[in-house]
Short mmCIF file of C-alpha atoms in Angstrom, two decimals:
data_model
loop_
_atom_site.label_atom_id
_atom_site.label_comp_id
_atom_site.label_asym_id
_atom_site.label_seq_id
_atom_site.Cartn_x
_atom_site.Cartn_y
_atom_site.Cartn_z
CA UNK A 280 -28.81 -53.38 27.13
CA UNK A 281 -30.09 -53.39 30.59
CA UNK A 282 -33.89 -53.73 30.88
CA UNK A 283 -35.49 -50.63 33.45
CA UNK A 284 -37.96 -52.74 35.33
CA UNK A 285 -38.94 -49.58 36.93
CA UNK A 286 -40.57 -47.95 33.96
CA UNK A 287 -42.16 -51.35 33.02
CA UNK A 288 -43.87 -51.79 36.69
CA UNK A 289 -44.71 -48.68 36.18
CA UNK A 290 -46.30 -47.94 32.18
CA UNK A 291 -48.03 -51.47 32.05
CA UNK A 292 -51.28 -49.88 34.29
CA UNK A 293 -51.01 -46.87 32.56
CA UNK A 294 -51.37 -49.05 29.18
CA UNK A 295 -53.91 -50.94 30.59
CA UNK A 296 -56.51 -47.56 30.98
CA UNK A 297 -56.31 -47.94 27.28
CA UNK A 298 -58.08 -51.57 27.04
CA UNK A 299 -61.02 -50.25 27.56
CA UNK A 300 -61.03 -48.46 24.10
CA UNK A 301 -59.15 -51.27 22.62
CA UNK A 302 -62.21 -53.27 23.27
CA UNK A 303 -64.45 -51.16 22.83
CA UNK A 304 -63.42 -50.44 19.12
CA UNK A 305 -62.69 -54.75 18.52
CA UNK A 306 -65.88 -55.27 19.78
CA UNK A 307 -67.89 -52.64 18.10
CA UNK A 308 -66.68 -52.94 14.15
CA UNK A 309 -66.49 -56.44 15.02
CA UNK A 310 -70.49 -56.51 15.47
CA UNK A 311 -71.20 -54.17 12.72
CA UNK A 312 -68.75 -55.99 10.49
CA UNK A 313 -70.22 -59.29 10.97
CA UNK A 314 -73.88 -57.34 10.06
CA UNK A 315 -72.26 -55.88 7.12
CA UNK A 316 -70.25 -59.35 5.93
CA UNK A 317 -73.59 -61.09 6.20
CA UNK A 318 -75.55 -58.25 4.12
CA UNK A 319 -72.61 -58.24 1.54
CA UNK A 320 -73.07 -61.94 1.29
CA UNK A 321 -76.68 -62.12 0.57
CA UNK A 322 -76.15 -59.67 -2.07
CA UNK A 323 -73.55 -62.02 -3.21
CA UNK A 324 -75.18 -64.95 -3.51
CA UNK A 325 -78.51 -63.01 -4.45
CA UNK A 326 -78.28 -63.62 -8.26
CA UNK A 327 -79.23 -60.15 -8.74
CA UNK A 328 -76.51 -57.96 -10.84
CA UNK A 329 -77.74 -54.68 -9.54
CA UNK A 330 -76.48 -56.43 -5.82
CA UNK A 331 -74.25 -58.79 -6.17
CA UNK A 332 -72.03 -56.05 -7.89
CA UNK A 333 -72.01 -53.29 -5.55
CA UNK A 334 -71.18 -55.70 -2.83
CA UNK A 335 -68.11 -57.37 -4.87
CA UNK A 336 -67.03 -53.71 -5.94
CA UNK A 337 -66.72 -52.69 -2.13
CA UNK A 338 -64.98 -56.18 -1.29
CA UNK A 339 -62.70 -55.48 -3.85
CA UNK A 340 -61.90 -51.79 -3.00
CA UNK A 341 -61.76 -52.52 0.70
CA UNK A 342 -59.28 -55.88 0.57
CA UNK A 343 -56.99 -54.31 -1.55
CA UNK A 344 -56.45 -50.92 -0.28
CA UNK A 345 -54.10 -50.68 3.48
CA UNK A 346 -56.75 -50.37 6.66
CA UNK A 347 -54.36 -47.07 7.10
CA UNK A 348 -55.09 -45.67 4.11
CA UNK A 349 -58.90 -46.39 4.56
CA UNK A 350 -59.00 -44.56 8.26
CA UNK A 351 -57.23 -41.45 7.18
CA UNK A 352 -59.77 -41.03 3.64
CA UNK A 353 -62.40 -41.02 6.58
CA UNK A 354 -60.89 -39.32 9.10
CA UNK A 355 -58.85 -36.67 7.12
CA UNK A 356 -60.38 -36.96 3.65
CA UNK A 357 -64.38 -36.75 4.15
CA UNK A 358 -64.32 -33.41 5.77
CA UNK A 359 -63.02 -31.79 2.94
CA UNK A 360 -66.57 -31.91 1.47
CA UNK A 361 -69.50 -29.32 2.47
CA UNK A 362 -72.28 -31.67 2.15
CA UNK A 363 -70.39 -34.12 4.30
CA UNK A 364 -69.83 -31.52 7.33
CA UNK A 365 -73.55 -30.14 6.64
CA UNK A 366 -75.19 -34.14 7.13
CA UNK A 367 -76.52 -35.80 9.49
CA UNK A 368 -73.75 -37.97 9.89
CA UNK A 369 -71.16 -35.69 10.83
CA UNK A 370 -71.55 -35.83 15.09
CA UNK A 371 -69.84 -39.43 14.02
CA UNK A 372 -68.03 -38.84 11.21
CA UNK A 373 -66.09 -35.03 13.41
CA UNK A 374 -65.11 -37.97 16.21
CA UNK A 375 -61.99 -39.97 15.80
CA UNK A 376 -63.76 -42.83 17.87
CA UNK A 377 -66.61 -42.37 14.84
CA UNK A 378 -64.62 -42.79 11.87
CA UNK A 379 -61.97 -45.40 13.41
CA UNK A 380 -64.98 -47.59 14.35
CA UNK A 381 -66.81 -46.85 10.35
CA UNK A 382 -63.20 -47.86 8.70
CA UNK A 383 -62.63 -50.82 10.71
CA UNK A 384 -66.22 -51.97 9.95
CA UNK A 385 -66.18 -51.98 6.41
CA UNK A 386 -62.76 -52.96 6.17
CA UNK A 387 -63.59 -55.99 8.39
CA UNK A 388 -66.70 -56.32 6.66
CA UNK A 389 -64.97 -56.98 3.05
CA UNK A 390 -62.92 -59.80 4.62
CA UNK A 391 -65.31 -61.14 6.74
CA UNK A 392 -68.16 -61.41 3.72
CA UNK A 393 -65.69 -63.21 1.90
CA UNK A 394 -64.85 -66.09 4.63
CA UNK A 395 -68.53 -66.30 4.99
CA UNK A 396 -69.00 -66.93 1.23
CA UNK A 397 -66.42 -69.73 1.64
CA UNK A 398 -68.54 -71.49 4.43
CA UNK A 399 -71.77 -71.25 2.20
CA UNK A 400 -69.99 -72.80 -1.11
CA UNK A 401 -68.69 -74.96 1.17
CA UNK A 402 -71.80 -77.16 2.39
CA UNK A 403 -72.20 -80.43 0.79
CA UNK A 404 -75.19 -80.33 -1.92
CA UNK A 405 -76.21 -83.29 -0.78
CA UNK A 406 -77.40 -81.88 2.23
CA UNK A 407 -79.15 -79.39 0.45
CA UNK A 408 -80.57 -82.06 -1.48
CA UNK A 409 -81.71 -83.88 1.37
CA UNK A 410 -83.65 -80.44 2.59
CA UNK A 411 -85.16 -80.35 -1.03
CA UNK A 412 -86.88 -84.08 -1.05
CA UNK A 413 -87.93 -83.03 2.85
CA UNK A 414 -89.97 -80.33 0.97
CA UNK A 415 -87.93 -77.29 2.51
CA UNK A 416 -88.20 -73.91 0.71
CA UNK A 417 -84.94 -71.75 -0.50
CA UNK A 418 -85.70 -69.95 2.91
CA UNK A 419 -85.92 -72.71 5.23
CA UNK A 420 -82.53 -74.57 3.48
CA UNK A 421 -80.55 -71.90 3.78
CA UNK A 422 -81.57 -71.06 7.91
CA UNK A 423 -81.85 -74.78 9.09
CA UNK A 424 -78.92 -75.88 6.77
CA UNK A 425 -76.73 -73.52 4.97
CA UNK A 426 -76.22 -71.50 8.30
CA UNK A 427 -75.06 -73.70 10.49
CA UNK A 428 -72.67 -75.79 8.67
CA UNK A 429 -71.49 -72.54 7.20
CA UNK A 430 -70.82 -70.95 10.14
CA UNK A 431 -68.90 -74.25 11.69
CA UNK A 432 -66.96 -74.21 8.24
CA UNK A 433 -66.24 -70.62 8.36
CA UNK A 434 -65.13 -69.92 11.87
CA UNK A 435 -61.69 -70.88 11.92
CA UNK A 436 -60.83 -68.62 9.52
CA UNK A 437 -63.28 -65.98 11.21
CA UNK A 438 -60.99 -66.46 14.39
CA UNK A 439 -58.22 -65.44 12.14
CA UNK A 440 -59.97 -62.43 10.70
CA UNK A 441 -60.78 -61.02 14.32
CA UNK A 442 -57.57 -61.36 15.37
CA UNK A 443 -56.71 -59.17 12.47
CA UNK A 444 -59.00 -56.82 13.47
CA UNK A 445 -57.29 -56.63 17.17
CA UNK A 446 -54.18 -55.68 15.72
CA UNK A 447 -56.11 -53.02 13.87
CA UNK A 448 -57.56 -51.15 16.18
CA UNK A 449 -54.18 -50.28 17.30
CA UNK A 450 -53.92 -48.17 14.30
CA UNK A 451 -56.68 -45.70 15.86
CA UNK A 452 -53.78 -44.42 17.60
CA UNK A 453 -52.99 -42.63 14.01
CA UNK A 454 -55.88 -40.62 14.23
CA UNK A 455 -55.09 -39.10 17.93
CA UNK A 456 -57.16 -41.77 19.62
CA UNK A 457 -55.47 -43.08 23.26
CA UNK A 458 -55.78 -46.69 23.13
CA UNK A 459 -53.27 -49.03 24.67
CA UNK A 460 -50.83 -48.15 21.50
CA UNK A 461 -51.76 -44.59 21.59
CA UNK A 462 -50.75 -44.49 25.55
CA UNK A 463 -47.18 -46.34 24.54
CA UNK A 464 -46.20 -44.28 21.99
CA UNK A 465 -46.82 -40.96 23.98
CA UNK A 466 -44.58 -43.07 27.23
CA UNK A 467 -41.85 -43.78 24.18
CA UNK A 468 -41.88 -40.01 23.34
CA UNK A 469 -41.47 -39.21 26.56
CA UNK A 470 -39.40 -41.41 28.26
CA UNK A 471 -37.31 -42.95 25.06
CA UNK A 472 -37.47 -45.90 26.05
CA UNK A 473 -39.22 -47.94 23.31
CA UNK A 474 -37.67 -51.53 24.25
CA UNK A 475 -39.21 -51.60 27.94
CA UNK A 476 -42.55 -50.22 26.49
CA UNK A 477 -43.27 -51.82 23.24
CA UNK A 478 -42.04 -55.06 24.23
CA UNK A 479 -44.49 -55.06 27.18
CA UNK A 480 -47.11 -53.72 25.27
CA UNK A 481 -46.61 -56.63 22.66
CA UNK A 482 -46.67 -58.89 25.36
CA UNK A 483 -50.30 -57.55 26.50
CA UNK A 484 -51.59 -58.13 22.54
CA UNK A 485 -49.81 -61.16 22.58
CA UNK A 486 -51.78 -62.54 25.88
CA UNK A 487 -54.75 -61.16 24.42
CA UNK A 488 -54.89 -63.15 20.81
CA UNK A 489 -53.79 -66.21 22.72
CA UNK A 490 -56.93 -65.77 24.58
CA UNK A 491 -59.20 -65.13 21.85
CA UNK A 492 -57.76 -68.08 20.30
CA UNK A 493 -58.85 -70.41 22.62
CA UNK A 494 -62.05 -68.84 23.04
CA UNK A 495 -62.92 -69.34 19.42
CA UNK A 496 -61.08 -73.01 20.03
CA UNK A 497 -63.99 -73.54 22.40
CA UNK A 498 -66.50 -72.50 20.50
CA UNK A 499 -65.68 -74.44 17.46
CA UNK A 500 -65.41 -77.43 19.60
CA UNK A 501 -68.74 -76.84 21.02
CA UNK A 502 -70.19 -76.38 16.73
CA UNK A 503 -68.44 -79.87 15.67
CA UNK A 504 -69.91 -81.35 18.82
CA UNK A 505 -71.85 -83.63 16.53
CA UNK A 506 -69.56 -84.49 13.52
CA UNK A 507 -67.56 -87.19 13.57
CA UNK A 508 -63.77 -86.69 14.65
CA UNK A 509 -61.66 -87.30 11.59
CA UNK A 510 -59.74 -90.60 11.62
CA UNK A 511 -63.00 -92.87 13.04
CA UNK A 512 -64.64 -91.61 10.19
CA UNK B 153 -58.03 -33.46 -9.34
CA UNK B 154 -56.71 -30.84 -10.63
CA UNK B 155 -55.25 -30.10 -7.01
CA UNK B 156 -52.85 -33.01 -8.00
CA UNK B 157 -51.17 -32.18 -10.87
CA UNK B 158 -48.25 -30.94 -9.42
CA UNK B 159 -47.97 -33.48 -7.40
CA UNK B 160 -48.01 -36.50 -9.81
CA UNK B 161 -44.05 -37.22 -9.71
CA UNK B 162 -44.06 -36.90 -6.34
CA UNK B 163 -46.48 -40.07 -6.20
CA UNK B 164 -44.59 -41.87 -8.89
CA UNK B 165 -41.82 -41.67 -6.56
CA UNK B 166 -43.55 -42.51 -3.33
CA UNK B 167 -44.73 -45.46 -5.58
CA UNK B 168 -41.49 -46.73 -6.43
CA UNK B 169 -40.48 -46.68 -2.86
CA UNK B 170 -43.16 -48.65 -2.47
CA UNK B 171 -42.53 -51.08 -4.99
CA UNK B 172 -38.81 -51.08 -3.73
CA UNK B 173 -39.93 -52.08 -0.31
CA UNK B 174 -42.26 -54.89 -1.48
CA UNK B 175 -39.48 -56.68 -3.37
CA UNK B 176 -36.49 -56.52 -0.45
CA UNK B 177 -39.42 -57.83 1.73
CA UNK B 178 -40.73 -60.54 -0.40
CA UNK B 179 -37.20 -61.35 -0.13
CA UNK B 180 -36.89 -61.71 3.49
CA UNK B 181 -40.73 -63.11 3.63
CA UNK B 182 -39.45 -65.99 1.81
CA UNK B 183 -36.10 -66.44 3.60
CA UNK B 184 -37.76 -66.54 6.78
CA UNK B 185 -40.73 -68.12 6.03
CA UNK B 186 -38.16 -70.89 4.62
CA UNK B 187 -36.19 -71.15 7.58
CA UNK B 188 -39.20 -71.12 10.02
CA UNK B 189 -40.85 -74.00 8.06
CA UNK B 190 -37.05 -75.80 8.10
CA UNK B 191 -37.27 -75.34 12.20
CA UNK B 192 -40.58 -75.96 12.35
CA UNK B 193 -39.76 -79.66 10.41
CA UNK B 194 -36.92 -80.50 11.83
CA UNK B 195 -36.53 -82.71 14.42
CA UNK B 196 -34.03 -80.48 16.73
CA UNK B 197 -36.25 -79.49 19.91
CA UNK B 198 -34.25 -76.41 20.44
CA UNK B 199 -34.81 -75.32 16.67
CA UNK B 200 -39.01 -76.54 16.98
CA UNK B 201 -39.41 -73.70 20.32
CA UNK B 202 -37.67 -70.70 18.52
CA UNK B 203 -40.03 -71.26 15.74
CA UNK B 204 -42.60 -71.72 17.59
CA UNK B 205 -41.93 -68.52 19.39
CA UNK B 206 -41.40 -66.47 16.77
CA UNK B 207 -44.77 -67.22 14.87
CA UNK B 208 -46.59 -66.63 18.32
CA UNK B 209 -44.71 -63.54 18.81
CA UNK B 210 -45.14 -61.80 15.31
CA UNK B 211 -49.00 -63.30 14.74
CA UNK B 212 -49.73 -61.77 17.95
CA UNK B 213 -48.68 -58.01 17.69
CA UNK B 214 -49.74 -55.66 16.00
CA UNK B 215 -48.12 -54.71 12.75
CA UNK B 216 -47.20 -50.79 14.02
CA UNK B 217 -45.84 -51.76 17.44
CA UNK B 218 -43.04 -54.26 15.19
CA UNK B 219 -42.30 -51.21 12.95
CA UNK B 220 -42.03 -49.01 16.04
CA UNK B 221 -39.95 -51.51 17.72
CA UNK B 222 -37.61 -51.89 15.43
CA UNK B 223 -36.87 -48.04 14.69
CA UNK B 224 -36.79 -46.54 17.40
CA UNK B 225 -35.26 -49.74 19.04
CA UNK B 226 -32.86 -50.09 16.09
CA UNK B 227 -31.74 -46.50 17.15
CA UNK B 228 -31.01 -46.89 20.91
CA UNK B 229 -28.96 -50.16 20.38
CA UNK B 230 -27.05 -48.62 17.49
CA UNK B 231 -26.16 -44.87 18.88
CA UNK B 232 -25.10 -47.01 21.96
CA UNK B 233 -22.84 -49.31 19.87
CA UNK B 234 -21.67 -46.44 17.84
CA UNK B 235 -20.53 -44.12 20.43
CA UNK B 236 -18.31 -47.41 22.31
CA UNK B 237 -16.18 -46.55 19.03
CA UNK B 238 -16.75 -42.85 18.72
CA UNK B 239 -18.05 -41.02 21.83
CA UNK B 240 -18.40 -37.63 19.53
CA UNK B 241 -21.24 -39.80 17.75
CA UNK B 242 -24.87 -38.28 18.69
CA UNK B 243 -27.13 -40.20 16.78
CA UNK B 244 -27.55 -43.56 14.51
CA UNK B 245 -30.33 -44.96 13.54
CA UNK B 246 -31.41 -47.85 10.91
CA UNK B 247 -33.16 -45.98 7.79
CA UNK B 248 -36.95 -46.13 8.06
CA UNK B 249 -36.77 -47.53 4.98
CA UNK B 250 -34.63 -50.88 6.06
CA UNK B 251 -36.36 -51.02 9.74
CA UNK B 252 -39.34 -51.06 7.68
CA UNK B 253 -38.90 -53.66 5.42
CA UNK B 254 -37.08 -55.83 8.05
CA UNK B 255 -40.27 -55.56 10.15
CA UNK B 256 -42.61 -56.26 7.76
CA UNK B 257 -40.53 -59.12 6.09
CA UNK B 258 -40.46 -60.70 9.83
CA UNK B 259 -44.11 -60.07 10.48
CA UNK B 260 -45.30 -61.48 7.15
CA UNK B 261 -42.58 -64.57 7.04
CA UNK B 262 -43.98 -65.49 10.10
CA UNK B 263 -47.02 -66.15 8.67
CA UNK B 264 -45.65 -67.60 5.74
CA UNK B 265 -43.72 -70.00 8.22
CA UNK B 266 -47.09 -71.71 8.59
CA UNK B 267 -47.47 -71.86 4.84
CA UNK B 268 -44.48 -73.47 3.98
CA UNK B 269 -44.88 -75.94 6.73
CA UNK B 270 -48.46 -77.41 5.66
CA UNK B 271 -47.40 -76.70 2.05
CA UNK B 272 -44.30 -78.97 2.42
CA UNK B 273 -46.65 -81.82 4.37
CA UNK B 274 -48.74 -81.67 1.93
CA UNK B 275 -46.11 -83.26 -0.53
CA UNK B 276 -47.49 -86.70 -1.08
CA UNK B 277 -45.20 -89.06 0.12
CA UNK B 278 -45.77 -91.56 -2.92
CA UNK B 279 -43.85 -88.84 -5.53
CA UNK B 280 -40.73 -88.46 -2.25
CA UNK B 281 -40.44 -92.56 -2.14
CA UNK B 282 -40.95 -92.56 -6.49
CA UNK B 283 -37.79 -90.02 -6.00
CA UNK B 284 -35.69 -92.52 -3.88
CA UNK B 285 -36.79 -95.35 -5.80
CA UNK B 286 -35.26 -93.46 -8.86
CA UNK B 287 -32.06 -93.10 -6.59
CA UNK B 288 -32.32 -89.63 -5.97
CA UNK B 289 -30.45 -87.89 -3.46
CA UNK B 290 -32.04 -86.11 -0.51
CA UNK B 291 -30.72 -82.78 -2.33
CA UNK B 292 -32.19 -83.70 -5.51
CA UNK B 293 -35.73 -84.98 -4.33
CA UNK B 294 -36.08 -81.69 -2.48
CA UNK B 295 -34.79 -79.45 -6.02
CA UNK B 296 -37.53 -81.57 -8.19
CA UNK B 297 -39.37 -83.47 -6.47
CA UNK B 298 -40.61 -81.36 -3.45
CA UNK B 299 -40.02 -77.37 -3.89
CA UNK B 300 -41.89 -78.46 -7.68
CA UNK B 301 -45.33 -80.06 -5.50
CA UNK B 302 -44.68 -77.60 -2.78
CA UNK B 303 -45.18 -74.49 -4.72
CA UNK B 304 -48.34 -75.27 -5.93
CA UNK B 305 -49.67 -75.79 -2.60
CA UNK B 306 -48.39 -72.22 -0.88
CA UNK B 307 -49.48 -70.39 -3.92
CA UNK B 308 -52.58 -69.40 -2.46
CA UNK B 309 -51.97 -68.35 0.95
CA UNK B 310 -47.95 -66.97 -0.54
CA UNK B 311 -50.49 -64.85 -2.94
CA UNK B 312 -52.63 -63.53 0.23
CA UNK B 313 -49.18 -62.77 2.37
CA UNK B 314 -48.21 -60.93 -0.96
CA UNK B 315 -50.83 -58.87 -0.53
CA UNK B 316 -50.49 -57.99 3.01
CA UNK B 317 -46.64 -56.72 2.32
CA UNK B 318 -47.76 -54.34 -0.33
CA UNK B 319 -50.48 -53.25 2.34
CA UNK B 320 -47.88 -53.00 5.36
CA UNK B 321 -45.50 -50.55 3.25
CA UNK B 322 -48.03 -47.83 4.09
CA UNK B 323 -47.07 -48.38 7.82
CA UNK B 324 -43.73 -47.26 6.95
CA UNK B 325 -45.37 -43.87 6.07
CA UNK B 326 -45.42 -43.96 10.39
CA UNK B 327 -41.74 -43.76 11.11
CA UNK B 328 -41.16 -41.31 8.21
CA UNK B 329 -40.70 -43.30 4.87
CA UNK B 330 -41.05 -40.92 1.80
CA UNK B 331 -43.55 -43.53 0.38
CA UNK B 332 -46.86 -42.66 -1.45
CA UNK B 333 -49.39 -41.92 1.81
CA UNK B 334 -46.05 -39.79 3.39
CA UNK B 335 -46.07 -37.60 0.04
CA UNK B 336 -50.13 -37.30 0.11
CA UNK B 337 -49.57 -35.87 3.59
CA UNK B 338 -47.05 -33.36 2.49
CA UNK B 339 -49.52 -32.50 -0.56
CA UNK B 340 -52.31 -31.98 1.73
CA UNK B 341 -50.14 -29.33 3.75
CA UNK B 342 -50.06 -27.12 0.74
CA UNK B 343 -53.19 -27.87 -1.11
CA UNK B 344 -55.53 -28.40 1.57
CA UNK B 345 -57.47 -31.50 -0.52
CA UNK B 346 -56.93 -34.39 1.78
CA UNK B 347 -59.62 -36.71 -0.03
CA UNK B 348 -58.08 -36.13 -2.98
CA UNK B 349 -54.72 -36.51 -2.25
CA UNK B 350 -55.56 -39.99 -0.12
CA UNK B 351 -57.71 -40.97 -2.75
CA UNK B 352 -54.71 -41.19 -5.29
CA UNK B 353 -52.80 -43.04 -2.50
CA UNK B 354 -55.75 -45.78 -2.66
CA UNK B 355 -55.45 -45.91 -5.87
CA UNK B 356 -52.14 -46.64 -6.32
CA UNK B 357 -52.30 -49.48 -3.69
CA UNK B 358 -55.71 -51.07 -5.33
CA UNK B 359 -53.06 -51.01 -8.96
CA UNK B 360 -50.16 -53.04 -6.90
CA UNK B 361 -52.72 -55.40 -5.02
CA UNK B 362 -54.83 -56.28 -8.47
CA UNK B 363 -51.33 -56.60 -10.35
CA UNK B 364 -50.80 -59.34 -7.38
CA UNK B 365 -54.14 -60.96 -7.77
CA UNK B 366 -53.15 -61.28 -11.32
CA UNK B 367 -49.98 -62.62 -11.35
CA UNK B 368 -51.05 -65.03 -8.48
CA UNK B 369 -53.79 -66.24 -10.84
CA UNK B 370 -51.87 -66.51 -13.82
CA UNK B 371 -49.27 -68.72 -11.95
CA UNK B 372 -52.25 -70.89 -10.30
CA UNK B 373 -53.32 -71.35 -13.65
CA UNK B 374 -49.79 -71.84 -15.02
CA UNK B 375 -48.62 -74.13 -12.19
CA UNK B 376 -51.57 -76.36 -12.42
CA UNK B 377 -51.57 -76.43 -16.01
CA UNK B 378 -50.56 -80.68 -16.14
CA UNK B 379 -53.60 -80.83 -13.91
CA UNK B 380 -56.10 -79.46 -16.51
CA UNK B 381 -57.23 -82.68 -17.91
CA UNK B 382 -57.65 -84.84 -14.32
CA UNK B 383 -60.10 -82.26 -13.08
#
């Protein structure tokens, strides 16, 4: 197996012109996502049936179906319907970009609602005590108190999640969008050579989780500024 | 639905192949999860790197490009090896269904690597020295003493990891695997109901993942039964 240098010198730019999308659909569901997760949440935790079960029906539906799956009902399924193709929505919902960047969101938003839940079950009552004897009402404890240390509790395994959601986006390339996986797959077709591509191409994903990772390493560093490391405890 | 009545053995066999590809990789999940926790623990340096490297390298990509890889990759390296023996040969290739299932067995055991690791930490070290004190040997402490506290501990990320193979196989449906979103495409070429026909696809995979989150929770429940009365 000899490795054709050539070709790799030579797709990695072309792969690159397809970051741009990459990002743009990471970035994008991850925003809405997070929106969504944190509306899911508060219908959660509302106490209210009429909420708290339409949010756990569409966490359940949307963690235990494939991503794949959920992008092609959108992309390829949704059409099928008059009223659909007659709405408002469908300038988004006709696009590719559109319906890659509405699956990822709610898929992302499922998972993401559910680490978030974890963070807010997660702060010590006595905390929340503490805000109750300071004379603090249910609104003020939960934004001074239950959202920070929640989000400091939940962001390790919201690093996890986004990372997730990188490798997801690759799956846009399903639904004829050119992202970096869409470009390597249409080099592979062409030039049969999927060792020299995909291997380089994993290598560019690969470079780009590590640096997520530390960016999130960062920013949980900066959120535990102020609690004691474990060990002087 | 009545666009899918024709179409309903079709699915029962797409979701067999399913179900056929979650077992052979739940048994290479475990097998490499095991021996990337072994390498991770051991104290070989050598052994500690590749470990390493593989759990970086199959965290970091995403799950298509491994499936892709291994296909069309699997195909090269093959026909090449096949045609030093027989130069008539034009073509070999490793079945989408086994390139599949080794892919996503490698992807998810790498995450189950990290699993088994803290999950095997996480054995206290009171029961291992109770073991030797017993005069166990290093074989036996691991059969009863460790896989038995070990367990407990991966259940709930091995129950998560379960749930991302059965959500992987639909991948396969990529390089051409006759599974249950491959036969909803071919259903949708004659019927021309693709919201249907994907519908019944999510279905199917909501019935394997809440089958999972059941079993998982019965064996939580099961395997921390002797716990009941401490809590």
């Amino acid at each position: 197996m000899i490795f054709d240098f050539e070709l790799i010198a030579d797709s990695i730019p072309k792969m690159l012109m397809g970051i741009g999308l990459t990002f743009q659909l990471l970035f994008l569901s991850a925003i809405l996502g997070l929106i969504l997760a944190v509306l899911l949440l508060l219908m959660r935790i509302s106490g209210k049936w009429y909420l708290s079960w339409p949010a756990q029906v569409h966490i359940y539906i949307f963690r235990g179906t494939p991503i794949l799956v959920q992008i092609f009902i959108i992309y390829y399924g949704l059409p099928q319907f008059e009223f659909i193709r007659d709405s408002i929505f469908w300038p988004i919902l006709r696009e590719p970009f559109g319906c890659a960047i509405l699956a990822l969101t709610l898929n992302t938003g499922a998972y993401v609602s559910e680490i978030l839940r974890g963070g807010v079950l997660g702060v010590d009552r006595g905390v929340l005590e503490a805000g109750a004897a300071l004379g603090l009402s249910v609104r003020q404890k939960f934004i001074y108190l239950t959202v920070p240390i929640a989000a400091r509790l939940s962001l390790p395994a919201y690093s996890n999640d986004f990372i997730s959601l990188m490798k997801a986006t690759s799956l846009a390339s399903t639904i004829t969008l050119v992202d970096m996986t869409g470009i390597a797959r249409t080099i592979v077709s062409q030039t049969f050579a999927p060792y020299e591509i995909f291997i380089s191409l994993a290598i560019i994903y690969m470079i780009l989780t590590w640096v997520f990772q530390k960016t999130f390493g960062r920013i949980e560093k900066y959120l535990s500024r102020y609690v004691k490391p474990e060990g002087l405890a | 639905m009545e666009a899918v009545t024709g179409w309903w053995d079709d699915y029962f066999w797409g979701s067999v192949i399913v179900l056929q590809v979650f077992v052979c990789s739940l048994i290479l999940m475990v097998l490499f999860g095991l021996i990337g926790a072994a390498a991770k623990l051991s104290n070989n340096r050598f052994a500690q790197k590749l470990a390493a490297g593989y759990t970086v390298a199959f965290r970091g990509t995403p799950e298509i490009l491994v499936i892709l890889l291994l296909y069309f990759g699997s195909a090269i390296t093959l026909t090449a090896i096949a045609q030093v023996f027989d130069p008539e040969v034009k073509f070999v290739d490793l079945s989408p269904f086994w390139s599949g299932t080794l892919a996503i067995g490698l992807i998810v055991g790498s995450y189950a690597t990290e699993t088994f690791r803290g999950a095997f930490l996480g054995v206290k070290p009171g029961s291992i020295e109770a073991a030797r004190a017993l005069g166990m040997s290093n074989f036996q402490t691991f059969v009863y003493v460790r896989i038995p506290e070990m367990w407990r501990l991966a259940l709930p990320s091995f129950g998560n990891h379960m749930l991302s193979l059965i959500k992987d196989t639909a991948l396969i449906s990529i390089i051409g695997l006759n599974e249950t979103l491959f036969v909803a495409k071919q259903a949708i070429g004659t019927t021309g109901k693709p919201f249907t026909m994907y519908i019944v696809v999510g279905c199917v995979y909501l019935g394997f993942s809440t089958v999972i989150t059941l079993t998982v929770m019965w064996l939580e429940k099961y395997g921390n039964k002797h716990m009941e009365s401490a809590r």
